[in-house]
Amino acid sequence: MLCDWGNIVLIMADKSALCIGEKDMESELDMLFKKNLYTVAINLVQTEQADAAATAEVLRKYGDHLYSKQDYDEAMAQYIHTIGHLEPSYDEALQYISSLEPGQAGVTVKEYGKILIEHKQEETIDILMRLCTEDVDLAKSGTSNGAYLSMLPSPVDFLNIFIHHPQSLMDFLEKYADKVKDSPAQVEIHNTLLELYLSIDLNFPSIFLADDGIDFNRPAAPAMSWAVSSGNGKLFVNVKNSYIEKDSLERREKGLHLLKIAWPSDLEHPLYDVDLAIILCEINAFREGLLYLYEKL
């Protein structure tokens, strides 16, 4: 027996030689894949502490295998774990969700939506729009638009997946409101948009954090200020990011517009909670909104 360069060479009785060497991890994985031993492959990369991309590649292959076996739910779970590391597996996850009937697709988005919106916001919003506004030939079906919409998932059902992405939530609800004018959830959608529009800092709506038992009554971070020397002493000047200030002003313009268009002259009550709207205007010092609401009352 000889040892050379990490290999073991055995000299047999018939004078033939047998070389035994350890395979590199890639070769071992290829062998395991050919035998469909994906769980063993996953254990191998975890034991060897492979990098995230290598681990994700194994999970993707396992997902592909499960998908080919029509084990779609488990395949989806594997694809989700690869998001952020492998671009194709995000596409496969989206394709899988899009192939489901609306009810099941809605359940899947609720389960994995926070991960999806973290990495692919636009694509996830597109899926939600299809789920919540699926086009049908209403004339042929004889179903009224309002009645049909009541059978579709509501945007309100998916709000919590946007908990760390209020801007994306605002984009989604704006797109939905532009397309659907008589949603059964119209009041809730307008309430949510008003809170997003009128908040000084764009935050996830507190009314939904309260429903989840999350403490949203934490004190706001103090405004940044710098001390500037002057001849008469010190002058404290608040330092504001011009972009944030511009964004806040634009959102308030949207808020005032929504307050007006969602309370048309032919309606006694607005298509939003007027008490909530007043509170939002008060706590965010939105004088224009308060004046409009008090004139309508």
PDB file of C-alpha atoms in Angstrom:
ATOM      1  CA  MET A   1       0.000   0.000   0.000  1.00  0.00           C
ATOM      2  CA  LEU A   2       1.307   3.386  -1.013  1.00  0.00           C
ATOM      3  CA  CYS A   3       0.087   6.898  -0.215  1.00  0.00           C
ATOM      4  CA  ASP A   4       0.668   9.587  -2.813  1.00  0.00           C
ATOM      5  CA  TRP A   5      -0.941  13.027  -3.279  1.00  0.00           C
ATOM      6  CA  GLY A   6      -3.892  12.187  -1.067  1.00  0.00           C
ATOM      7  CA  ASN A   7      -4.561   8.886  -2.850  1.00  0.00           C
ATOM      8  CA  ILE A   8      -4.131   5.337  -1.564  1.00  0.00           C
ATOM      9  CA  VAL A   9      -2.582   2.901  -4.036  1.00  0.00           C
ATOM     10  CA  LEU A  10      -3.045  -0.796  -3.345  1.00  0.00           C
ATOM     11  CA  ILE A  11      -0.719  -3.310  -5.037  1.00  0.00           C
ATOM     12  CA  MET A  12      -2.787  -6.432  -5.548  1.00  0.00           C
ATOM     13  CA  ALA A  13      -1.546 -10.050  -5.480  1.00  0.00           C
ATOM     14  CA  ASP A  14      -1.755 -10.244  -9.264  1.00  0.00           C
ATOM     15  CA  LYS A  15       0.512  -7.165  -9.390  1.00  0.00           C
ATOM     16  CA  SER A  16      -2.334  -4.919 -10.551  1.00  0.00           C
ATOM     17  CA  ALA A  17      -2.774  -1.558  -8.833  1.00  0.00           C
ATOM     18  CA  LEU A  18      -5.948  -0.118  -7.326  1.00  0.00           C
ATOM     19  CA  CYS A  19      -6.041   3.622  -6.697  1.00  0.00           C
ATOM     20  CA  ILE A  20      -8.471   4.899  -4.073  1.00  0.00           C
ATOM     21  CA  GLY A  21      -8.980   8.650  -3.803  1.00  0.00           C
ATOM     22  CA  GLU A  22     -11.511  10.927  -2.144  1.00  0.00           C
ATOM     23  CA  LYS A  23     -13.831  12.664  -4.610  1.00  0.00           C
ATOM     24  CA  ASP A  24     -14.197  16.395  -4.462  1.00  0.00           C
ATOM     25  CA  MET A  25     -17.557  17.688  -3.294  1.00  0.00           C
ATOM     26  CA  GLU A  26     -18.733  18.548  -6.809  1.00  0.00           C
ATOM     27  CA  SER A  27     -18.123  15.010  -7.994  1.00  0.00           C
ATOM     28  CA  GLU A  28     -19.860  13.596  -4.932  1.00  0.00           C
ATOM     29  CA  LEU A  29     -22.861  15.818  -5.544  1.00  0.00           C
ATOM     30  CA  ASP A  30     -23.071  14.789  -9.195  1.00  0.00           C
ATOM     31  CA  MET A  31     -23.117  11.145  -8.129  1.00  0.00           C
ATOM     32  CA  LEU A  32     -25.846  11.809  -5.564  1.00  0.00           C
ATOM     33  CA  PHE A  33     -27.938  13.755  -8.080  1.00  0.00           C
ATOM     34  CA  LYS A  34     -27.786  10.883 -10.561  1.00  0.00           C
ATOM     35  CA  LYS A  35     -29.150   8.586  -7.856  1.00  0.00           C
ATOM     36  CA  ASN A  36     -31.799  11.150  -6.804  1.00  0.00           C
ATOM     37  CA  LEU A  37     -30.307  11.242  -3.302  1.00  0.00           C
ATOM     38  CA  TYR A  38     -31.077  14.922  -2.817  1.00  0.00           C
ATOM     39  CA  THR A  39     -31.524  14.873   0.940  1.00  0.00           C
ATOM     40  CA  VAL A  40     -28.086  13.266   1.259  1.00  0.00           C
ATOM     41  CA  ALA A  41     -26.704  15.983  -1.031  1.00  0.00           C
ATOM     42  CA  ILE A  42     -28.246  18.677   1.175  1.00  0.00           C
ATOM     43  CA  ASN A  43     -26.695  17.087   4.275  1.00  0.00           C
ATOM     44  CA  LEU A  44     -23.333  16.980   2.478  1.00  0.00           C
ATOM     45  CA  VAL A  45     -23.211  20.679   1.604  1.00  0.00           C
ATOM     46  CA  GLN A  46     -24.345  21.567   5.105  1.00  0.00           C
ATOM     47  CA  THR A  47     -21.724  19.323   6.698  1.00  0.00           C
ATOM     48  CA  GLU A  48     -19.006  20.736   4.456  1.00  0.00           C
ATOM     49  CA  GLN A  49     -20.260  24.264   5.245  1.00  0.00           C
ATOM     50  CA  ALA A  50     -20.537  25.132   1.578  1.00  0.00           C
ATOM     51  CA  ASP A  51     -21.268  28.717   0.633  1.00  0.00           C
ATOM     52  CA  ALA A  52     -24.844  29.949   0.278  1.00  0.00           C
ATOM     53  CA  ALA A  53     -24.828  29.822  -3.524  1.00  0.00           C
ATOM     54  CA  ALA A  54     -23.689  26.174  -3.590  1.00  0.00           C
ATOM     55  CA  THR A  55     -26.302  25.200  -1.020  1.00  0.00           C
ATOM     56  CA  ALA A  56     -28.980  27.058  -2.957  1.00  0.00           C
ATOM     57  CA  GLU A  57     -28.004  25.195  -6.141  1.00  0.00           C
ATOM     58  CA  VAL A  58     -28.574  21.857  -4.411  1.00  0.00           C
ATOM     59  CA  LEU A  59     -31.947  23.052  -3.116  1.00  0.00           C
ATOM     60  CA  ARG A  60     -32.891  24.199  -6.608  1.00  0.00           C
ATOM     61  CA  LYS A  61     -32.073  20.808  -8.084  1.00  0.00           C
ATOM     62  CA  TYR A  62     -34.096  19.169  -5.337  1.00  0.00           C
ATOM     63  CA  GLY A  63     -36.958  21.531  -6.105  1.00  0.00           C
ATOM     64  CA  ASP A  64     -36.762  20.653  -9.791  1.00  0.00           C
ATOM     65  CA  HIS A  65     -36.860  16.953  -8.896  1.00  0.00           C
ATOM     66  CA  LEU A  66     -39.912  17.425  -6.669  1.00  0.00           C
ATOM     67  CA  TYR A  67     -41.599  19.546  -9.322  1.00  0.00           C
ATOM     68  CA  SER A  68     -41.098  16.791 -11.907  1.00  0.00           C
ATOM     69  CA  LYS A  69     -42.748  14.396  -9.436  1.00  0.00           C
ATOM     70  CA  GLN A  70     -45.688  16.837  -9.122  1.00  0.00           C
ATOM     71  CA  ASP A  71     -44.920  17.437  -5.451  1.00  0.00           C
ATOM     72  CA  TYR A  72     -45.535  21.142  -6.015  1.00  0.00           C
ATOM     73  CA  ASP A  73     -45.880  22.332  -2.434  1.00  0.00           C
ATOM     74  CA  GLU A  74     -42.569  20.852  -1.335  1.00  0.00           C
ATOM     75  CA  ALA A  75     -40.902  22.054  -4.544  1.00  0.00           C
ATOM     76  CA  MET A  76     -42.097  25.562  -3.748  1.00  0.00           C
ATOM     77  CA  ALA A  77     -40.583  25.334  -0.282  1.00  0.00           C
ATOM     78  CA  GLN A  78     -37.196  24.437  -1.780  1.00  0.00           C
ATOM     79  CA  TYR A  79     -37.371  27.218  -4.373  1.00  0.00           C
ATOM     80  CA  ILE A  80     -38.188  29.772  -1.699  1.00  0.00           C
ATOM     81  CA  HIS A  81     -35.003  28.881   0.213  1.00  0.00           C
ATOM     82  CA  THR A  82     -32.919  29.733  -2.860  1.00  0.00           C
ATOM     83  CA  ILE A  83     -34.346  33.212  -3.411  1.00  0.00           C
ATOM     84  CA  GLY A  84     -31.639  35.842  -3.262  1.00  0.00           C
ATOM     85  CA  HIS A  85     -28.959  33.351  -4.294  1.00  0.00           C
ATOM     86  CA  LEU A  86     -30.188  31.900  -7.581  1.00  0.00           C
ATOM     87  CA  GLU A  87     -32.154  34.058 -10.000  1.00  0.00           C
ATOM     88  CA  PRO A  88     -33.796  31.205 -11.965  1.00  0.00           C
ATOM     89  CA  SER A  89     -35.394  29.638  -8.855  1.00  0.00           C
ATOM     90  CA  TYR A  90     -37.195  32.801  -8.093  1.00  0.00           C
ATOM     91  CA  ASP A  91     -38.696  32.636 -11.641  1.00  0.00           C
ATOM     92  CA  GLU A  92     -39.697  28.997 -11.061  1.00  0.00           C
ATOM     93  CA  ALA A  93     -41.379  29.932  -7.788  1.00  0.00           C
ATOM     94  CA  LEU A  94     -43.374  32.663  -9.511  1.00  0.00           C
ATOM     95  CA  GLN A  95     -44.299  30.362 -12.365  1.00  0.00           C
ATOM     96  CA  TYR A  96     -45.545  27.790  -9.893  1.00  0.00           C
ATOM     97  CA  ILE A  97     -47.682  30.318  -8.014  1.00  0.00           C
ATOM     98  CA  SER A  98     -49.126  31.638 -11.263  1.00  0.00           C
ATOM     99  CA  SER A  99     -50.142  28.118 -12.277  1.00  0.00           C
ATOM    100  CA  LEU A 100     -52.274  27.595  -9.175  1.00  0.00           C
ATOM    101  CA  GLU A 101     -55.967  28.288  -8.955  1.00  0.00           C
ATOM    102  CA  PRO A 102     -56.634  31.654  -7.216  1.00  0.00           C
ATOM    103  CA  GLY A 103     -57.519  30.243  -3.798  1.00  0.00           C
ATOM    104  CA  GLN A 104     -54.404  28.083  -3.526  1.00  0.00           C
ATOM    105  CA  ALA A 105     -52.207  30.789  -5.028  1.00  0.00           C
ATOM    106  CA  GLY A 106     -53.466  33.207  -2.392  1.00  0.00           C
ATOM    107  CA  VAL A 107     -52.603  30.765   0.404  1.00  0.00           C
ATOM    108  CA  THR A 108     -49.115  30.269  -1.036  1.00  0.00           C
ATOM    109  CA  VAL A 109     -48.442  34.011  -1.345  1.00  0.00           C
ATOM    110  CA  LYS A 110     -49.590  34.556   2.248  1.00  0.00           C
ATOM    111  CA  GLU A 111     -47.161  31.881   3.413  1.00  0.00           C
ATOM    112  CA  TYR A 112     -44.129  32.968   1.399  1.00  0.00           C
ATOM    113  CA  GLY A 113     -45.017  36.548   0.490  1.00  0.00           C
ATOM    114  CA  LYS A 114     -42.612  38.280   2.891  1.00  0.00           C
ATOM    115  CA  ILE A 115     -39.669  36.491   1.265  1.00  0.00           C
ATOM    116  CA  LEU A 116     -40.999  37.141  -2.234  1.00  0.00           C
ATOM    117  CA  ILE A 117     -41.575  40.861  -1.652  1.00  0.00           C
ATOM    118  CA  GLU A 118     -38.119  41.167  -0.086  1.00  0.00           C
ATOM    119  CA  HIS A 119     -36.357  40.095  -3.267  1.00  0.00           C
ATOM    120  CA  LYS A 120     -38.754  40.645  -6.174  1.00  0.00           C
ATOM    121  CA  GLN A 121     -41.176  43.409  -5.326  1.00  0.00           C
ATOM    122  CA  GLU A 122     -42.484  44.282  -8.792  1.00  0.00           C
ATOM    123  CA  GLU A 123     -43.007  40.667  -9.809  1.00  0.00           C
ATOM    124  CA  THR A 124     -44.818  39.866  -6.557  1.00  0.00           C
ATOM    125  CA  ILE A 125     -47.100  42.873  -6.993  1.00  0.00           C
ATOM    126  CA  ASP A 126     -47.885  41.667 -10.525  1.00  0.00           C
ATOM    127  CA  ILE A 127     -48.931  38.278  -9.128  1.00  0.00           C
ATOM    128  CA  LEU A 128     -51.116  39.957  -6.502  1.00  0.00           C
ATOM    129  CA  MET A 129     -52.747  42.106  -9.159  1.00  0.00           C
ATOM    130  CA  ARG A 130     -53.615  39.023 -11.189  1.00  0.00           C
ATOM    131  CA  LEU A 131     -54.959  37.292  -8.100  1.00  0.00           C
ATOM    132  CA  CYS A 132     -57.120  40.219  -7.007  1.00  0.00           C
ATOM    133  CA  THR A 133     -58.262  41.535 -10.398  1.00  0.00           C
ATOM    134  CA  GLU A 134     -58.414  38.465 -12.623  1.00  0.00           C
ATOM    135  CA  ASP A 135     -60.165  39.422 -15.853  1.00  0.00           C
ATOM    136  CA  VAL A 136     -63.250  37.456 -16.903  1.00  0.00           C
ATOM    137  CA  ASP A 137     -65.930  37.787 -19.534  1.00  0.00           C
ATOM    138  CA  LEU A 138     -68.576  39.152 -17.208  1.00  0.00           C
ATOM    139  CA  ALA A 139     -71.068  39.586 -19.999  1.00  0.00           C
ATOM    140  CA  LYS A 140     -71.021  35.888 -20.824  1.00  0.00           C
ATOM    141  CA  SER A 141     -71.055  34.756 -17.242  1.00  0.00           C
ATOM    142  CA  GLY A 142     -73.916  37.073 -16.355  1.00  0.00           C
ATOM    143  CA  THR A 143     -72.151  37.923 -13.103  1.00  0.00           C
ATOM    144  CA  SER A 144     -72.021  41.492 -11.911  1.00  0.00           C
ATOM    145  CA  ASN A 145     -68.580  42.994 -11.471  1.00  0.00           C
ATOM    146  CA  GLY A 146     -69.099  43.581  -7.762  1.00  0.00           C
ATOM    147  CA  ALA A 147     -70.335  40.038  -7.185  1.00  0.00           C
ATOM    148  CA  TYR A 148     -67.393  38.578  -9.067  1.00  0.00           C
ATOM    149  CA  LEU A 149     -64.880  40.716  -7.178  1.00  0.00           C
ATOM    150  CA  SER A 150     -66.288  39.422  -3.909  1.00  0.00           C
ATOM    151  CA  MET A 151     -65.180  35.932  -4.965  1.00  0.00           C
ATOM    152  CA  LEU A 152     -61.597  37.029  -5.608  1.00  0.00           C
ATOM    153  CA  PRO A 153     -58.904  37.432  -2.944  1.00  0.00           C
ATOM    154  CA  SER A 154     -58.925  40.920  -1.439  1.00  0.00           C
ATOM    155  CA  PRO A 155     -55.804  43.128  -1.364  1.00  0.00           C
ATOM    156  CA  VAL A 156     -56.416  43.538   2.363  1.00  0.00           C
ATOM    157  CA  ASP A 157     -55.679  39.820   2.808  1.00  0.00           C
ATOM    158  CA  PHE A 158     -52.063  40.387   1.747  1.00  0.00           C
ATOM    159  CA  LEU A 159     -51.169  43.590   3.585  1.00  0.00           C
ATOM    160  CA  ASN A 160     -48.955  41.913   6.170  1.00  0.00           C
ATOM    161  CA  ILE A 161     -46.474  40.608   3.610  1.00  0.00           C
ATOM    162  CA  PHE A 162     -45.505  44.258   3.063  1.00  0.00           C
ATOM    163  CA  ILE A 163     -44.689  44.896   6.725  1.00  0.00           C
ATOM    164  CA  HIS A 164     -41.108  45.934   5.912  1.00  0.00           C
ATOM    165  CA  HIS A 165     -41.939  47.515   2.557  1.00  0.00           C
ATOM    166  CA  PRO A 166     -44.585  50.255   2.940  1.00  0.00           C
ATOM    167  CA  GLN A 167     -43.578  51.866  -0.356  1.00  0.00           C
ATOM    168  CA  SER A 168     -44.358  48.639  -2.196  1.00  0.00           C
ATOM    169  CA  LEU A 169     -47.642  48.375  -0.304  1.00  0.00           C
ATOM    170  CA  MET A 170     -48.558  51.861  -1.454  1.00  0.00           C
ATOM    171  CA  ASP A 171     -47.640  50.990  -5.058  1.00  0.00           C
ATOM    172  CA  PHE A 172     -49.769  47.833  -4.932  1.00  0.00           C
ATOM    173  CA  LEU A 173     -52.853  49.522  -3.480  1.00  0.00           C
ATOM    174  CA  GLU A 174     -52.573  52.423  -5.931  1.00  0.00           C
ATOM    175  CA  LYS A 175     -52.427  50.034  -8.883  1.00  0.00           C
ATOM    176  CA  TYR A 176     -55.385  48.096  -7.531  1.00  0.00           C
ATOM    177  CA  ALA A 177     -57.468  51.220  -6.845  1.00  0.00           C
ATOM    178  CA  ASP A 178     -56.759  52.538 -10.334  1.00  0.00           C
ATOM    179  CA  LYS A 179     -58.030  49.324 -11.901  1.00  0.00           C
ATOM    180  CA  VAL A 180     -60.892  48.391  -9.574  1.00  0.00           C
ATOM    181  CA  LYS A 181     -63.383  51.143  -8.829  1.00  0.00           C
ATOM    182  CA  ASP A 182     -66.005  49.182  -6.888  1.00  0.00           C
ATOM    183  CA  SER A 183     -64.050  46.831  -4.690  1.00  0.00           C
ATOM    184  CA  PRO A 184     -65.859  45.401  -1.642  1.00  0.00           C
ATOM    185  CA  ALA A 185     -62.745  46.402   0.333  1.00  0.00           C
ATOM    186  CA  GLN A 186     -62.741  49.964  -0.982  1.00  0.00           C
ATOM    187  CA  VAL A 187     -63.091  51.632   2.425  1.00  0.00           C
ATOM    188  CA  GLU A 188     -60.278  49.573   3.972  1.00  0.00           C
ATOM    189  CA  ILE A 189     -58.026  50.248   0.997  1.00  0.00           C
ATOM    190  CA  HIS A 190     -58.664  53.989   1.193  1.00  0.00           C
ATOM    191  CA  ASN A 191     -58.042  53.972   4.951  1.00  0.00           C
ATOM    192  CA  THR A 192     -54.714  52.236   4.415  1.00  0.00           C
ATOM    193  CA  LEU A 193     -53.675  54.591   1.632  1.00  0.00           C
ATOM    194  CA  LEU A 194     -54.580  57.606   3.748  1.00  0.00           C
ATOM    195  CA  GLU A 195     -52.303  56.450   6.550  1.00  0.00           C
ATOM    196  CA  LEU A 196     -49.490  55.829   4.081  1.00  0.00           C
ATOM    197  CA  TYR A 197     -50.014  59.195   2.403  1.00  0.00           C
ATOM    198  CA  LEU A 198     -50.331  61.333   5.505  1.00  0.00           C
ATOM    199  CA  SER A 199     -47.587  59.866   7.692  1.00  0.00           C
ATOM    200  CA  ILE A 200     -44.545  62.099   7.919  1.00  0.00           C
ATOM    201  CA  ASP A 201     -42.292  59.059   7.703  1.00  0.00           C
ATOM    202  CA  LEU A 202     -43.562  56.361   5.391  1.00  0.00           C
ATOM    203  CA  ASN A 203     -44.334  53.470   7.749  1.00  0.00           C
ATOM    204  CA  PHE A 204     -46.422  50.325   7.620  1.00  0.00           C
ATOM    205  CA  PRO A 205     -50.003  51.205   8.701  1.00  0.00           C
ATOM    206  CA  SER A 206     -50.294  50.965  12.470  1.00  0.00           C
ATOM    207  CA  ILE A 207     -53.876  49.690  12.358  1.00  0.00           C
ATOM    208  CA  PHE A 208     -52.618  46.386  10.954  1.00  0.00           C
ATOM    209  CA  LEU A 209     -49.665  46.193  13.314  1.00  0.00           C
ATOM    210  CA  ALA A 210     -52.175  46.494  16.137  1.00  0.00           C
ATOM    211  CA  ASP A 211     -54.126  43.542  14.753  1.00  0.00           C
ATOM    212  CA  ASP A 212     -50.937  41.465  14.900  1.00  0.00           C
ATOM    213  CA  GLY A 213     -50.197  42.431  18.481  1.00  0.00           C
ATOM    214  CA  ILE A 214     -47.095  44.404  17.514  1.00  0.00           C
ATOM    215  CA  ASP A 215     -46.212  47.434  19.591  1.00  0.00           C
ATOM    216  CA  PHE A 216     -46.449  50.428  17.303  1.00  0.00           C
ATOM    217  CA  ASN A 217     -46.676  53.060  20.039  1.00  0.00           C
ATOM    218  CA  ARG A 218     -42.934  53.462  20.270  1.00  0.00           C
ATOM    219  CA  PRO A 219     -41.762  57.075  20.363  1.00  0.00           C
ATOM    220  CA  ALA A 220     -40.655  58.464  17.027  1.00  0.00           C
ATOM    221  CA  ALA A 221     -36.960  58.968  16.511  1.00  0.00           C
ATOM    222  CA  PRO A 222     -35.966  62.527  17.356  1.00  0.00           C
ATOM    223  CA  ALA A 223     -35.327  64.878  14.479  1.00  0.00           C
ATOM    224  CA  MET A 224     -31.667  65.361  13.632  1.00  0.00           C
ATOM    225  CA  SER A 225     -30.259  68.704  14.648  1.00  0.00           C
ATOM    226  CA  TRP A 226     -26.895  70.404  14.403  1.00  0.00           C
ATOM    227  CA  ALA A 227     -25.588  73.229  16.588  1.00  0.00           C
ATOM    228  CA  VAL A 228     -24.413  76.168  14.507  1.00  0.00           C
ATOM    229  CA  SER A 229     -22.370  78.963  16.093  1.00  0.00           C
ATOM    230  CA  SER A 230     -23.580  82.530  15.703  1.00  0.00           C
ATOM    231  CA  GLY A 231     -22.648  85.891  17.133  1.00  0.00           C
ATOM    232  CA  ASN A 232     -25.457  85.775  19.696  1.00  0.00           C
ATOM    233  CA  GLY A 233     -25.019  82.187  20.742  1.00  0.00           C
ATOM    234  CA  LYS A 234     -26.082  78.840  19.274  1.00  0.00           C
ATOM    235  CA  LEU A 235     -28.766  78.317  16.704  1.00  0.00           C
ATOM    236  CA  PHE A 236     -30.174  74.809  16.399  1.00  0.00           C
ATOM    237  CA  VAL A 237     -31.195  73.945  12.863  1.00  0.00           C
ATOM    238  CA  ASN A 238     -33.070  70.796  11.977  1.00  0.00           C
ATOM    239  CA  VAL A 239     -31.301  68.884   9.254  1.00  0.00           C
ATOM    240  CA  LYS A 240     -33.816  67.312   6.888  1.00  0.00           C
ATOM    241  CA  ASN A 241     -33.144  65.092   3.978  1.00  0.00           C
ATOM    242  CA  SER A 242     -34.493  66.956   0.977  1.00  0.00           C
ATOM    243  CA  TYR A 243     -35.594  63.775  -0.740  1.00  0.00           C
ATOM    244  CA  ILE A 244     -37.621  62.593   2.260  1.00  0.00           C
ATOM    245  CA  GLU A 245     -39.216  66.014   2.604  1.00  0.00           C
ATOM    246  CA  LYS A 246     -40.146  66.077  -1.084  1.00  0.00           C
ATOM    247  CA  ASP A 247     -41.581  62.559  -0.839  1.00  0.00           C
ATOM    248  CA  SER A 248     -43.655  63.531   2.196  1.00  0.00           C
ATOM    249  CA  LEU A 249     -45.093  66.571   0.406  1.00  0.00           C
ATOM    250  CA  GLU A 250     -45.983  64.492  -2.648  1.00  0.00           C
ATOM    251  CA  ARG A 251     -47.707  61.892  -0.500  1.00  0.00           C
ATOM    252  CA  ARG A 252     -49.710  64.581   1.291  1.00  0.00           C
ATOM    253  CA  GLU A 253     -50.893  65.908  -2.051  1.00  0.00           C
ATOM    254  CA  LYS A 254     -52.070  62.396  -2.868  1.00  0.00           C
ATOM    255  CA  GLY A 255     -53.754  62.220   0.523  1.00  0.00           C
ATOM    256  CA  LEU A 256     -55.696  65.442  -0.007  1.00  0.00           C
ATOM    257  CA  HIS A 257     -56.700  64.265  -3.463  1.00  0.00           C
ATOM    258  CA  LEU A 258     -57.976  60.967  -2.040  1.00  0.00           C
ATOM    259  CA  LEU A 259     -59.921  62.739   0.702  1.00  0.00           C
ATOM    260  CA  LYS A 260     -61.738  64.683  -1.992  1.00  0.00           C
ATOM    261  CA  ILE A 261     -62.374  62.121  -4.710  1.00  0.00           C
ATOM    262  CA  ALA A 262     -63.465  59.443  -2.212  1.00  0.00           C
ATOM    263  CA  TRP A 263     -66.159  61.786  -0.872  1.00  0.00           C
ATOM    264  CA  PRO A 264     -68.125  62.780  -3.971  1.00  0.00           C
ATOM    265  CA  SER A 265     -70.919  65.315  -3.625  1.00  0.00           C
ATOM    266  CA  ASP A 266     -73.630  62.719  -4.215  1.00  0.00           C
ATOM    267  CA  LEU A 267     -72.588  60.641  -1.176  1.00  0.00           C
ATOM    268  CA  GLU A 268     -73.568  61.467   2.368  1.00  0.00           C
ATOM    269  CA  HIS A 269     -70.623  59.511   3.771  1.00  0.00           C
ATOM    270  CA  PRO A 270     -67.131  59.133   2.268  1.00  0.00           C
ATOM    271  CA  LEU A 271     -65.576  55.933   0.996  1.00  0.00           C
ATOM    272  CA  TYR A 272     -63.223  55.951   3.978  1.00  0.00           C
ATOM    273  CA  ASP A 273     -63.531  56.163   7.745  1.00  0.00           C
ATOM    274  CA  VAL A 274     -63.957  59.874   8.351  1.00  0.00           C
ATOM    275  CA  ASP A 275     -63.081  59.620  12.054  1.00  0.00           C
ATOM    276  CA  LEU A 276     -59.846  57.841  11.195  1.00  0.00           C
ATOM    277  CA  ALA A 277     -59.110  60.439   8.525  1.00  0.00           C
ATOM    278  CA  ILE A 278     -59.514  63.277  11.048  1.00  0.00           C
ATOM    279  CA  ILE A 279     -57.219  61.519  13.530  1.00  0.00           C
ATOM    280  CA  LEU A 280     -54.594  60.951  10.847  1.00  0.00           C
ATOM    281  CA  CYS A 281     -54.733  64.612   9.821  1.00  0.00           C
ATOM    282  CA  GLU A 282     -54.437  65.734  13.443  1.00  0.00           C
ATOM    283  CA  ILE A 283     -51.522  63.542  14.495  1.00  0.00           C
ATOM    284  CA  ASN A 284     -49.629  64.380  11.306  1.00  0.00           C
ATOM    285  CA  ALA A 285     -50.469  68.115  11.503  1.00  0.00           C
ATOM    286  CA  PHE A 286     -52.097  68.034   8.068  1.00  0.00           C
ATOM    287  CA  ARG A 287     -54.012  71.313   8.191  1.00  0.00           C
ATOM    288  CA  GLU A 288     -55.311  71.225   4.604  1.00  0.00           C
ATOM    289  CA  GLY A 289     -56.917  67.840   5.176  1.00  0.00           C
ATOM    290  CA  LEU A 290     -58.535  68.932   8.421  1.00  0.00           C
ATOM    291  CA  LEU A 291     -60.004  72.053   6.821  1.00  0.00           C
ATOM    292  CA  TYR A 292     -61.507  69.996   4.001  1.00  0.00           C
ATOM    293  CA  LEU A 293     -63.016  67.411   6.334  1.00  0.00           C
ATOM    294  CA  TYR A 294     -64.528  69.983   8.704  1.00  0.00           C
ATOM    295  CA  GLU A 295     -66.059  71.817   5.751  1.00  0.00           C
ATOM    296  CA  LYS A 296     -67.715  68.557   4.639  1.00  0.00           C
ATOM    297  CA  LEU A 297     -69.078  67.716   8.093  1.00  0.00           C
TER     298      LEU A 297
END
